[in-house]
Amino acid sequence: MKAIASAGNLDLRNDRCAVSLVFAAGTRPRASAIGALAARSDKFAVSHDPHKVNEVEEGWVELIANGLTFDLTGLNPEPAQVRPECAHLFGLAASAELSAGEPITIMPGPHLASARTMFPVLRTLAWLGALLAELPQVRAVVWHPARSWSDPHYFRASVLRWIEGGAFPGLGLTAIAPTADGGLTSEGLAIFTGQELVLAPELARDRAEGAKIALRLINWLAESGGVAESTSVMGPSGETLNLVPDREKQNVKVTASS
């Protein structure tokens, strides 16, 4: 039986609810390596491996963590998947090796189709990405909602700190990018809150200070949810910031209080 979600029928470039691990060319693991890692861990398990049923390696397994199931696709000996988009690098430098890398991808399973963007599902998805980043030859971890590629050690450490009660890993599970008018905007926050953050240009004239404000608000919003109506909060330097959702409530615009 072929996988419900396989490398052949997923458009990994467009799916935003996924995490990929990019390996050096020719070093993607087989299902047996995933099973061995799971056996050493008490945090997740392989709940279905087609090879153990029909003795044919199909390049995918089903994982279970926190009672939730996820499909892991792109394993050897299946052909390599299309590489996910790369818009932001964290702890990595662009290189030919990275560009030639081959991904394996974790996505919520079919039973989670209607709940794939719920916070517990996304949190567990990131956690699985961090746990599997321990596999040999991983060159990058890609968080699809933000199109971010992170150094595996960086991704693993920041996500595990979050899981253990630390701050949300805003640089990795989201990213910050300049806007055409000189402001800053988040990328990837919307999958957690339904909204992206947009800082007004006056808050981003000093890029470092603007990024500090954006990151503080991203961390707060990711944990507390979106903004339904205008509100004011204190910024990292004690300044008052106005948060105003736009008419469609797809963005939260941030301005300094006059």
PDB file of C-alpha atoms in Angstrom:
ATOM      1  CA  MET A   1       0.000   0.000   0.000  1.00  0.00           C
ATOM      2  CA  LYS A   2       1.392   3.395  -0.964  1.00  0.00           C
ATOM      3  CA  ALA A   3       1.548   6.296   1.478  1.00  0.00           C
ATOM      4  CA  ILE A   4      -1.477   8.581   1.620  1.00  0.00           C
ATOM      5  CA  ALA A   5       0.999  11.465   1.691  1.00  0.00           C
ATOM      6  CA  SER A   6       4.011  10.599  -0.422  1.00  0.00           C
ATOM      7  CA  ALA A   7       6.763  12.534  -2.141  1.00  0.00           C
ATOM      8  CA  GLY A   8       4.941  12.027  -5.419  1.00  0.00           C
ATOM      9  CA  ASN A   9       1.658  13.670  -4.460  1.00  0.00           C
ATOM     10  CA  LEU A  10       2.723  16.482  -2.134  1.00  0.00           C
ATOM     11  CA  ASP A  11       3.580  19.954  -3.408  1.00  0.00           C
ATOM     12  CA  LEU A  12       6.171  20.660  -0.734  1.00  0.00           C
ATOM     13  CA  ARG A  13       6.964  24.039  -2.209  1.00  0.00           C
ATOM     14  CA  ASN A  14       3.468  25.293  -1.434  1.00  0.00           C
ATOM     15  CA  ASP A  15       2.545  23.411   1.722  1.00  0.00           C
ATOM     16  CA  ARG A  16       3.096  25.658   4.703  1.00  0.00           C
ATOM     17  CA  CYS A  17       2.403  23.215   7.533  1.00  0.00           C
ATOM     18  CA  ALA A  18       5.587  21.172   7.420  1.00  0.00           C
ATOM     19  CA  VAL A  19       9.165  20.937   8.625  1.00  0.00           C
ATOM     20  CA  SER A  20      11.969  19.479   6.516  1.00  0.00           C
ATOM     21  CA  LEU A  21      15.438  18.244   7.338  1.00  0.00           C
ATOM     22  CA  VAL A  22      17.953  18.770   4.552  1.00  0.00           C
ATOM     23  CA  PHE A  23      20.743  16.213   4.176  1.00  0.00           C
ATOM     24  CA  ALA A  24      23.946  16.206   2.214  1.00  0.00           C
ATOM     25  CA  ALA A  25      23.254  14.738  -1.240  1.00  0.00           C
ATOM     26  CA  GLY A  26      23.028  10.952  -1.138  1.00  0.00           C
ATOM     27  CA  THR A  27      22.834  10.696   2.673  1.00  0.00           C
ATOM     28  CA  ARG A  28      19.075  10.749   3.347  1.00  0.00           C
ATOM     29  CA  PRO A  29      18.182   8.102   5.957  1.00  0.00           C
ATOM     30  CA  ARG A  30      16.113   4.988   5.413  1.00  0.00           C
ATOM     31  CA  ALA A  31      13.108   4.065   7.541  1.00  0.00           C
ATOM     32  CA  SER A  32      15.318   1.823   9.669  1.00  0.00           C
ATOM     33  CA  ALA A  33      17.361   4.840  10.836  1.00  0.00           C
ATOM     34  CA  ILE A  34      14.179   6.600  11.947  1.00  0.00           C
ATOM     35  CA  GLY A  35      13.097   3.492  13.817  1.00  0.00           C
ATOM     36  CA  ALA A  36      16.480   3.266  15.533  1.00  0.00           C
ATOM     37  CA  LEU A  37      16.311   6.916  16.635  1.00  0.00           C
ATOM     38  CA  ALA A  38      12.772   6.415  17.932  1.00  0.00           C
ATOM     39  CA  ALA A  39      13.874   3.317  19.865  1.00  0.00           C
ATOM     40  CA  ARG A  40      16.550   5.384  21.616  1.00  0.00           C
ATOM     41  CA  SER A  41      14.009   8.072  22.461  1.00  0.00           C
ATOM     42  CA  ASP A  42      11.045   8.040  24.817  1.00  0.00           C
ATOM     43  CA  LYS A  43       9.593  11.124  23.108  1.00  0.00           C
ATOM     44  CA  PHE A  44       8.217   9.751  19.803  1.00  0.00           C
ATOM     45  CA  ALA A  45       7.667   6.420  18.083  1.00  0.00           C
ATOM     46  CA  VAL A  46       7.216   4.962  14.601  1.00  0.00           C
ATOM     47  CA  SER A  47       3.543   4.007  14.573  1.00  0.00           C
ATOM     48  CA  HIS A  48       3.538   2.574  11.041  1.00  0.00           C
ATOM     49  CA  ASP A  49       6.314   1.414   8.728  1.00  0.00           C
ATOM     50  CA  PRO A  50       5.099  -0.093   5.406  1.00  0.00           C
ATOM     51  CA  HIS A  51       8.320  -2.091   5.124  1.00  0.00           C
ATOM     52  CA  LYS A  52       7.324  -4.150   8.161  1.00  0.00           C
ATOM     53  CA  VAL A  53       3.942  -4.924   6.573  1.00  0.00           C
ATOM     54  CA  ASN A  54       4.741  -5.713   2.942  1.00  0.00           C
ATOM     55  CA  GLU A  55       8.575  -5.874   2.971  1.00  0.00           C
ATOM     56  CA  VAL A  56       8.757  -3.008   0.470  1.00  0.00           C
ATOM     57  CA  GLU A  57      10.458   0.261   1.408  1.00  0.00           C
ATOM     58  CA  GLU A  58       8.145   3.062   0.316  1.00  0.00           C
ATOM     59  CA  GLY A  59      10.145   6.018   1.554  1.00  0.00           C
ATOM     60  CA  TRP A  60       7.820   7.050   4.361  1.00  0.00           C
ATOM     61  CA  VAL A  61       6.799   6.197   7.910  1.00  0.00           C
ATOM     62  CA  GLU A  62       4.117   7.411  10.282  1.00  0.00           C
ATOM     63  CA  LEU A  63       5.306   8.967  13.548  1.00  0.00           C
ATOM     64  CA  ILE A  64       3.375   9.490  16.765  1.00  0.00           C
ATOM     65  CA  ALA A  65       4.234  12.107  19.389  1.00  0.00           C
ATOM     66  CA  ASN A  66       2.029  13.570  22.118  1.00  0.00           C
ATOM     67  CA  GLY A  67      -0.762  11.333  20.820  1.00  0.00           C
ATOM     68  CA  LEU A  68      -0.638  13.021  17.381  1.00  0.00           C
ATOM     69  CA  THR A  69       0.344  11.324  14.114  1.00  0.00           C
ATOM     70  CA  PHE A  70       2.610  12.759  11.431  1.00  0.00           C
ATOM     71  CA  ASP A  71       3.828  11.488   8.054  1.00  0.00           C
ATOM     72  CA  LEU A  72       7.570  11.538   7.417  1.00  0.00           C
ATOM     73  CA  THR A  73       8.257  11.339   3.670  1.00  0.00           C
ATOM     74  CA  GLY A  74      11.244  11.533   1.342  1.00  0.00           C
ATOM     75  CA  LEU A  75      13.263   8.718   2.912  1.00  0.00           C
ATOM     76  CA  ASN A  76      15.671   6.567   0.936  1.00  0.00           C
ATOM     77  CA  PRO A  77      15.272   4.684  -1.370  1.00  0.00           C
ATOM     78  CA  GLU A  78      12.576   6.989  -2.823  1.00  0.00           C
ATOM     79  CA  PRO A  79      13.783   9.777  -5.155  1.00  0.00           C
ATOM     80  CA  ALA A  80      14.683  13.036  -3.447  1.00  0.00           C
ATOM     81  CA  GLN A  81      11.879  15.553  -2.962  1.00  0.00           C
ATOM     82  CA  VAL A  82      11.828  19.082  -4.312  1.00  0.00           C
ATOM     83  CA  ARG A  83      13.711  21.353  -1.922  1.00  0.00           C
ATOM     84  CA  PRO A  84      11.530  23.780   0.052  1.00  0.00           C
ATOM     85  CA  GLU A  85      11.758  27.507  -0.558  1.00  0.00           C
ATOM     86  CA  CYS A  86      14.552  29.367   1.202  1.00  0.00           C
ATOM     87  CA  ALA A  87      13.966  33.020   2.127  1.00  0.00           C
ATOM     88  CA  HIS A  88      15.762  33.313   5.495  1.00  0.00           C
ATOM     89  CA  LEU A  89      18.918  31.715   6.917  1.00  0.00           C
ATOM     90  CA  PHE A  90      19.600  31.328  10.644  1.00  0.00           C
ATOM     91  CA  GLY A  91      23.069  30.154  11.662  1.00  0.00           C
ATOM     92  CA  LEU A  92      23.787  29.112   8.074  1.00  0.00           C
ATOM     93  CA  ALA A  93      25.610  30.547   5.078  1.00  0.00           C
ATOM     94  CA  ALA A  94      24.487  29.932   1.521  1.00  0.00           C
ATOM     95  CA  SER A  95      26.622  27.232  -0.104  1.00  0.00           C
ATOM     96  CA  ALA A  96      26.642  24.852  -3.036  1.00  0.00           C
ATOM     97  CA  GLU A  97      26.340  21.912  -0.628  1.00  0.00           C
ATOM     98  CA  LEU A  98      23.231  23.409   0.940  1.00  0.00           C
ATOM     99  CA  SER A  99      21.705  24.131  -2.466  1.00  0.00           C
ATOM    100  CA  ALA A 100      22.307  20.515  -3.506  1.00  0.00           C
ATOM    101  CA  GLY A 101      20.880  19.077  -0.297  1.00  0.00           C
ATOM    102  CA  GLU A 102      18.026  16.561  -0.202  1.00  0.00           C
ATOM    103  CA  PRO A 103      15.072  16.953   2.194  1.00  0.00           C
ATOM    104  CA  ILE A 104      12.884  14.633   4.175  1.00  0.00           C
ATOM    105  CA  THR A 105       9.635  16.198   5.359  1.00  0.00           C
ATOM    106  CA  ILE A 106       7.331  15.868   8.363  1.00  0.00           C
ATOM    107  CA  MET A 107       3.682  16.894   8.012  1.00  0.00           C
ATOM    108  CA  PRO A 108       0.546  16.372  10.106  1.00  0.00           C
ATOM    109  CA  GLY A 109      -1.101  13.084   9.193  1.00  0.00           C
ATOM    110  CA  PRO A 110      -4.456  12.760   7.416  1.00  0.00           C
ATOM    111  CA  HIS A 111      -6.312  12.454  10.733  1.00  0.00           C
ATOM    112  CA  LEU A 112      -5.118  15.971  11.592  1.00  0.00           C
ATOM    113  CA  ALA A 113      -6.259  17.536   8.308  1.00  0.00           C
ATOM    114  CA  SER A 114      -8.765  19.861   9.990  1.00  0.00           C
ATOM    115  CA  ALA A 115      -6.477  20.622  12.938  1.00  0.00           C
ATOM    116  CA  ARG A 116      -3.108  21.011  11.228  1.00  0.00           C
ATOM    117  CA  THR A 117      -2.700  24.679  12.246  1.00  0.00           C
ATOM    118  CA  MET A 118      -3.841  24.264  15.844  1.00  0.00           C
ATOM    119  CA  PHE A 119      -1.159  25.336  18.315  1.00  0.00           C
ATOM    120  CA  PRO A 120      -0.561  21.873  19.887  1.00  0.00           C
ATOM    121  CA  VAL A 121      -0.085  20.355  16.412  1.00  0.00           C
ATOM    122  CA  LEU A 122       2.376  23.050  15.301  1.00  0.00           C
ATOM    123  CA  ARG A 123       4.245  22.822  18.590  1.00  0.00           C
ATOM    124  CA  THR A 124       4.601  19.050  18.237  1.00  0.00           C
ATOM    125  CA  LEU A 125       5.610  19.418  14.581  1.00  0.00           C
ATOM    126  CA  ALA A 126       8.452  21.770  15.546  1.00  0.00           C
ATOM    127  CA  TRP A 127       9.413  19.415  18.389  1.00  0.00           C
ATOM    128  CA  LEU A 128       9.672  16.453  16.016  1.00  0.00           C
ATOM    129  CA  GLY A 129      11.837  18.534  13.705  1.00  0.00           C
ATOM    130  CA  ALA A 130      14.129  19.277  16.645  1.00  0.00           C
ATOM    131  CA  LEU A 131      14.304  15.624  17.703  1.00  0.00           C
ATOM    132  CA  LEU A 132      15.067  14.373  14.200  1.00  0.00           C
ATOM    133  CA  ALA A 133      17.725  17.065  13.767  1.00  0.00           C
ATOM    134  CA  GLU A 134      19.886  14.654  15.782  1.00  0.00           C
ATOM    135  CA  LEU A 135      20.151  12.372  12.721  1.00  0.00           C
ATOM    136  CA  PRO A 136      23.610  12.230  11.078  1.00  0.00           C
ATOM    137  CA  GLN A 137      24.331  14.388   8.017  1.00  0.00           C
ATOM    138  CA  VAL A 138      21.505  16.915   8.642  1.00  0.00           C
ATOM    139  CA  ARG A 139      22.647  20.195   7.114  1.00  0.00           C
ATOM    140  CA  ALA A 140      19.583  22.371   7.785  1.00  0.00           C
ATOM    141  CA  VAL A 141      16.118  22.327   9.312  1.00  0.00           C
ATOM    142  CA  VAL A 142      13.465  24.093   7.240  1.00  0.00           C
ATOM    143  CA  TRP A 143      10.346  25.515   8.872  1.00  0.00           C
ATOM    144  CA  HIS A 144       8.006  25.866   5.896  1.00  0.00           C
ATOM    145  CA  PRO A 145       5.611  28.524   7.297  1.00  0.00           C
ATOM    146  CA  ALA A 146       8.476  31.035   7.512  1.00  0.00           C
ATOM    147  CA  ARG A 147      10.550  29.687   4.591  1.00  0.00           C
ATOM    148  CA  SER A 148      13.396  29.654   7.107  1.00  0.00           C
ATOM    149  CA  TRP A 149      16.467  27.399   6.952  1.00  0.00           C
ATOM    150  CA  SER A 150      18.231  26.978  10.293  1.00  0.00           C
ATOM    151  CA  ASP A 151      21.419  25.337  11.438  1.00  0.00           C
ATOM    152  CA  PRO A 152      20.261  22.023  12.965  1.00  0.00           C
ATOM    153  CA  HIS A 153      21.947  22.679  16.334  1.00  0.00           C
ATOM    154  CA  TYR A 154      20.412  26.156  16.498  1.00  0.00           C
ATOM    155  CA  PHE A 155      16.938  24.875  15.596  1.00  0.00           C
ATOM    156  CA  ARG A 156      17.130  21.972  18.011  1.00  0.00           C
ATOM    157  CA  ALA A 157      18.348  24.071  20.943  1.00  0.00           C
ATOM    158  CA  SER A 158      15.855  26.919  20.457  1.00  0.00           C
ATOM    159  CA  VAL A 159      12.837  24.639  19.995  1.00  0.00           C
ATOM    160  CA  LEU A 160      13.736  22.374  22.920  1.00  0.00           C
ATOM    161  CA  ARG A 161      14.147  25.434  25.172  1.00  0.00           C
ATOM    162  CA  TRP A 162      10.666  26.540  24.107  1.00  0.00           C
ATOM    163  CA  ILE A 163       9.189  23.100  24.747  1.00  0.00           C
ATOM    164  CA  GLU A 164      10.735  23.135  28.211  1.00  0.00           C
ATOM    165  CA  GLY A 165       9.087  26.476  29.057  1.00  0.00           C
ATOM    166  CA  GLY A 166      11.417  29.031  27.470  1.00  0.00           C
ATOM    167  CA  ALA A 167      10.714  31.792  24.981  1.00  0.00           C
ATOM    168  CA  PHE A 168       9.069  31.135  21.623  1.00  0.00           C
ATOM    169  CA  PRO A 169      11.829  30.718  18.981  1.00  0.00           C
ATOM    170  CA  GLY A 170      10.874  33.770  16.950  1.00  0.00           C
ATOM    171  CA  LEU A 171      13.954  33.594  14.724  1.00  0.00           C
ATOM    172  CA  GLY A 172      13.437  30.203  13.138  1.00  0.00           C
ATOM    173  CA  LEU A 173       9.710  29.529  13.478  1.00  0.00           C
ATOM    174  CA  THR A 174       9.149  33.042  12.141  1.00  0.00           C
ATOM    175  CA  ALA A 175      11.375  35.547  10.359  1.00  0.00           C
ATOM    176  CA  ILE A 176      11.574  39.324  10.031  1.00  0.00           C
ATOM    177  CA  ALA A 177      11.892  41.065   6.671  1.00  0.00           C
ATOM    178  CA  PRO A 178      11.930  44.691   5.445  1.00  0.00           C
ATOM    179  CA  THR A 179       8.859  46.216   3.797  1.00  0.00           C
ATOM    180  CA  ALA A 180       8.866  48.440   0.717  1.00  0.00           C
ATOM    181  CA  ASP A 181       8.166  51.569   2.802  1.00  0.00           C
ATOM    182  CA  GLY A 182      11.045  51.016   5.223  1.00  0.00           C
ATOM    183  CA  GLY A 183       9.181  49.140   7.932  1.00  0.00           C
ATOM    184  CA  LEU A 184       9.506  45.539   9.031  1.00  0.00           C
ATOM    185  CA  THR A 185       7.160  42.576   8.734  1.00  0.00           C
ATOM    186  CA  SER A 186       7.042  39.093  10.143  1.00  0.00           C
ATOM    187  CA  GLU A 187       6.844  35.965   8.030  1.00  0.00           C
ATOM    188  CA  GLY A 188       5.410  32.760   9.468  1.00  0.00           C
ATOM    189  CA  LEU A 189       3.573  34.278  12.440  1.00  0.00           C
ATOM    190  CA  ALA A 190       0.203  33.919  10.703  1.00  0.00           C
ATOM    191  CA  ILE A 191       0.189  30.142  11.004  1.00  0.00           C
ATOM    192  CA  PHE A 192       0.190  30.571  14.793  1.00  0.00           C
ATOM    193  CA  THR A 193      -2.087  33.626  15.112  1.00  0.00           C
ATOM    194  CA  GLY A 194      -3.809  34.145  11.748  1.00  0.00           C
ATOM    195  CA  GLN A 195      -1.974  37.475  11.386  1.00  0.00           C
ATOM    196  CA  GLU A 196       1.407  38.850  10.390  1.00  0.00           C
ATOM    197  CA  LEU A 197       3.036  41.728  12.237  1.00  0.00           C
ATOM    198  CA  VAL A 198       3.855  44.972  10.362  1.00  0.00           C
ATOM    199  CA  LEU A 199       6.039  47.634  12.008  1.00  0.00           C
ATOM    200  CA  ALA A 200       5.713  51.227  10.837  1.00  0.00           C
ATOM    201  CA  PRO A 201       8.842  52.779   9.261  1.00  0.00           C
ATOM    202  CA  GLU A 202       9.450  55.098  12.225  1.00  0.00           C
ATOM    203  CA  LEU A 203       9.946  52.053  14.449  1.00  0.00           C
ATOM    204  CA  ALA A 204      12.453  50.494  12.056  1.00  0.00           C
ATOM    205  CA  ARG A 205      14.780  53.392  11.209  1.00  0.00           C
ATOM    206  CA  ASP A 206      17.262  51.693  13.503  1.00  0.00           C
ATOM    207  CA  ARG A 207      17.075  48.158  12.110  1.00  0.00           C
ATOM    208  CA  ALA A 208      18.472  46.526  15.263  1.00  0.00           C
ATOM    209  CA  GLU A 209      15.971  48.302  17.524  1.00  0.00           C
ATOM    210  CA  GLY A 210      13.137  47.595  15.090  1.00  0.00           C
ATOM    211  CA  ALA A 211      14.024  43.902  15.010  1.00  0.00           C
ATOM    212  CA  LYS A 212      14.098  43.858  18.828  1.00  0.00           C
ATOM    213  CA  ILE A 213      10.582  45.325  18.953  1.00  0.00           C
ATOM    214  CA  ALA A 214       9.305  42.925  16.283  1.00  0.00           C
ATOM    215  CA  LEU A 215      10.797  39.900  18.009  1.00  0.00           C
ATOM    216  CA  ARG A 216       9.344  40.886  21.391  1.00  0.00           C
ATOM    217  CA  LEU A 217       5.877  41.236  19.847  1.00  0.00           C
ATOM    218  CA  ILE A 218       6.210  38.024  17.825  1.00  0.00           C
ATOM    219  CA  ASN A 219       7.053  36.093  20.985  1.00  0.00           C
ATOM    220  CA  TRP A 220       4.098  37.596  22.828  1.00  0.00           C
ATOM    221  CA  LEU A 221       1.596  37.126  19.997  1.00  0.00           C
ATOM    222  CA  ALA A 222       2.649  33.542  19.244  1.00  0.00           C
ATOM    223  CA  GLU A 223       1.902  32.571  22.836  1.00  0.00           C
ATOM    224  CA  SER A 224      -1.199  34.713  23.398  1.00  0.00           C
ATOM    225  CA  GLY A 225      -2.876  34.619  19.971  1.00  0.00           C
ATOM    226  CA  GLY A 226      -3.911  37.259  17.437  1.00  0.00           C
ATOM    227  CA  VAL A 227      -5.176  40.788  17.995  1.00  0.00           C
ATOM    228  CA  ALA A 228      -8.937  41.197  17.547  1.00  0.00           C
ATOM    229  CA  GLU A 229      -9.109  44.913  18.376  1.00  0.00           C
ATOM    230  CA  SER A 230      -6.747  47.837  18.845  1.00  0.00           C
ATOM    231  CA  THR A 231      -4.586  47.622  21.948  1.00  0.00           C
ATOM    232  CA  SER A 232      -1.467  49.153  23.441  1.00  0.00           C
ATOM    233  CA  VAL A 233       1.529  47.339  24.918  1.00  0.00           C
ATOM    234  CA  MET A 234       4.890  48.308  26.330  1.00  0.00           C
ATOM    235  CA  GLY A 235       7.906  47.865  24.074  1.00  0.00           C
ATOM    236  CA  PRO A 236      11.337  46.515  25.082  1.00  0.00           C
ATOM    237  CA  SER A 237      12.601  50.009  25.992  1.00  0.00           C
ATOM    238  CA  GLY A 238       9.496  51.016  27.917  1.00  0.00           C
ATOM    239  CA  GLU A 239       7.865  52.799  24.974  1.00  0.00           C
ATOM    240  CA  THR A 240       4.131  52.523  24.282  1.00  0.00           C
ATOM    241  CA  LEU A 241       3.258  50.655  21.087  1.00  0.00           C
ATOM    242  CA  ASN A 242      -0.131  50.694  19.386  1.00  0.00           C
ATOM    243  CA  LEU A 243      -1.265  47.423  17.807  1.00  0.00           C
ATOM    244  CA  VAL A 244      -4.076  47.836  15.280  1.00  0.00           C
ATOM    245  CA  PRO A 245      -5.473  44.948  13.190  1.00  0.00           C
ATOM    246  CA  ASP A 246      -6.296  45.900   9.613  1.00  0.00           C
ATOM    247  CA  ARG A 247      -9.831  45.647   8.266  1.00  0.00           C
ATOM    248  CA  GLU A 248      -9.400  42.040   7.132  1.00  0.00           C
ATOM    249  CA  LYS A 249      -7.546  41.250  10.388  1.00  0.00           C
ATOM    250  CA  GLN A 250      -4.773  39.584   8.384  1.00  0.00           C
ATOM    251  CA  ASN A 251      -2.095  41.975   9.644  1.00  0.00           C
ATOM    252  CA  VAL A 252      -1.395  43.758  12.905  1.00  0.00           C
ATOM    253  CA  LYS A 253       0.066  47.212  12.293  1.00  0.00           C
ATOM    254  CA  VAL A 254       2.393  48.561  14.975  1.00  0.00           C
ATOM    255  CA  THR A 255       3.008  52.272  15.501  1.00  0.00           C
ATOM    256  CA  ALA A 256       4.615  54.333  18.244  1.00  0.00           C
ATOM    257  CA  SER A 257       2.275  56.149  20.579  1.00  0.00           C
ATOM    258  CA  SER A 258       2.443  59.920  20.013  1.00  0.00           C
TER     259      SER A 258
END
